[in-house]
XYZ file of C-alpha atoms in Angstrom:
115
model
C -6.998 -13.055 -7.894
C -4.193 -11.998 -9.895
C -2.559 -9.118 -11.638
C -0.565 -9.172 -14.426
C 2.187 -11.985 -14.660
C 0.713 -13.970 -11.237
C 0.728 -10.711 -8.666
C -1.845 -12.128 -6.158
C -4.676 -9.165 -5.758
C -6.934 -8.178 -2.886
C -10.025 -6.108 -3.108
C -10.642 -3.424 -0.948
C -13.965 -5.033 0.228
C -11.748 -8.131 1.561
C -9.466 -5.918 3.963
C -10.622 -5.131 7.405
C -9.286 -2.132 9.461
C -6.649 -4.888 11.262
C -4.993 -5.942 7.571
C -0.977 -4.509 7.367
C -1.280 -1.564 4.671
C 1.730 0.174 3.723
C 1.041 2.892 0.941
C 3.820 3.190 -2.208
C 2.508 6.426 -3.583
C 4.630 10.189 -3.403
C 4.736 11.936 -0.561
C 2.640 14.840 -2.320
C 0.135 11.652 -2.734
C 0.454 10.819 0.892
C -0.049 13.719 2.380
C -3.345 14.693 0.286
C -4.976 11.847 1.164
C -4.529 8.134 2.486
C -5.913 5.125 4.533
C -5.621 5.610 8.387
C -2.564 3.223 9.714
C -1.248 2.714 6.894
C 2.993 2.488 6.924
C 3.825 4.896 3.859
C 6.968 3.862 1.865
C 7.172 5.499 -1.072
C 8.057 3.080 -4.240
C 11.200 5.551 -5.420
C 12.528 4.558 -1.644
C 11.030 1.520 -1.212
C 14.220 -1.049 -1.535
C 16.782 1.481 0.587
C 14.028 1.313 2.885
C 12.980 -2.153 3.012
C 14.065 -2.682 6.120
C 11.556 -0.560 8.099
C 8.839 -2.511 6.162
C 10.360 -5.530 7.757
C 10.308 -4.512 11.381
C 7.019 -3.186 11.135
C 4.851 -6.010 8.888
C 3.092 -8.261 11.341
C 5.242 -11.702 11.639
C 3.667 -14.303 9.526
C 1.295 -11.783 7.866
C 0.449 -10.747 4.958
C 1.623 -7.168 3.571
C -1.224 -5.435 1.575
C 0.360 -2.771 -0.767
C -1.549 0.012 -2.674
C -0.626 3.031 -4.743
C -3.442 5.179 -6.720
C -4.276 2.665 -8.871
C -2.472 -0.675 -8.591
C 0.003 -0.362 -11.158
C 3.093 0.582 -8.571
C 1.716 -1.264 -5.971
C 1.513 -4.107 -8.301
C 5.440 -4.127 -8.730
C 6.435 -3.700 -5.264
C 4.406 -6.805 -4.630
C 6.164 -8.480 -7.263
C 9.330 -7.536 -5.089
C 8.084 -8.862 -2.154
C 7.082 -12.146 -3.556
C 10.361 -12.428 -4.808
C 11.640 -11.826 -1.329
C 9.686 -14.923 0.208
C 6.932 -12.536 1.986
C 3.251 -12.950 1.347
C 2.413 -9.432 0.199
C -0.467 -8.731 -2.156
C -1.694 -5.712 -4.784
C -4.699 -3.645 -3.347
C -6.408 -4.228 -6.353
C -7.980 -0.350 -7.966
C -5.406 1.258 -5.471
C -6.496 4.482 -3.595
C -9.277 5.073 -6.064
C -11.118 1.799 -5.347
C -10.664 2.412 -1.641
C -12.224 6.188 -1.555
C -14.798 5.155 -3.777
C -15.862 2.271 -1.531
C -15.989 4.907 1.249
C -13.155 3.515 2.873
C -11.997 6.864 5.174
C -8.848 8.438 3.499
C -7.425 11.468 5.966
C -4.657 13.844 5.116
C -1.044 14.236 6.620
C -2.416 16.145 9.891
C -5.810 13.682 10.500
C -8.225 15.666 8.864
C -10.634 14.257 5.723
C -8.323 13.820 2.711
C -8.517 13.013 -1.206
C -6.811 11.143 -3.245
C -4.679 12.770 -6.123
C-alpha cells in the first residue's frame, strides 16, 4: 500500500506486538495515550533526534511510524525513505489502532486514549 506520493503504508491489523513502532505525535499526545513499546520521537524533534531512532531500530528492520492519523507519520516516513531505511506509515495512525482494540496505555502504564 501506499500513501500519498509512494509512502509505503501498513495497517494496523498487519503489525504484531514484535514490529519496531516509534510514535511522532506531541508529548501532550504521548502521554494521554499510546501503543506499549513504542520509541516516542516527536516529529517537531524528530531530525535533531534522529540519531536515537538509529541506535534503537532493529538492524535490517523495518521502522513502523504512526501519529494520530497518518498524516505526520506519513512525512517522517517520507524522511526515512529518503535516508535509505525501510520505514513505513501506520496507515489511520493512533485512531485505527485504538479502534482495532490494539491496547493504548498512558505515560505511567495505566489504560490511555488517544487525543
Amino acid at each position: 500500500m501506499v500513501f500519498g506520493s509512494g509512502v509505503p503504508t501498513v495497517g494496523v491489523d498487519a503489525l504484531s506486538a514484535d514490529d519496531f513502532l516509534v510514535d511522532v505525535r506531541e508529548d501532550d499526545e504521548w502521554q494521554a495515550g499510546h501503543a506499549e513499546g513504542a520509541l516516542h520521537i516527536p516529529m517537531s524533534e524528530f531530525v535533531a533526534r534522529f540519531g536515537e531512532l538509529t541506535e534503537k531500530a532493529p538492524e535490517g528492520g523495518r521502522i513502523n511510524v504512526i501519529c494520530r492519523s497518518g498524516g505526520r507519520s506519513a512525512q517522517v516516513t517520507a524522511y526515512l525513505v529518503q535516508q535509505g531505511l525501510d520505514a513505513a506509515n501506520v496507515e489511520g495512525g493512533m485512531q485505527v489502532w485504538e479502534a482495532a482494540g490494539r491496547p493504548v496505555v498512558d505515560a505511567v502504564g495505566a489504560p490511555g486514549a488517544v487525543i
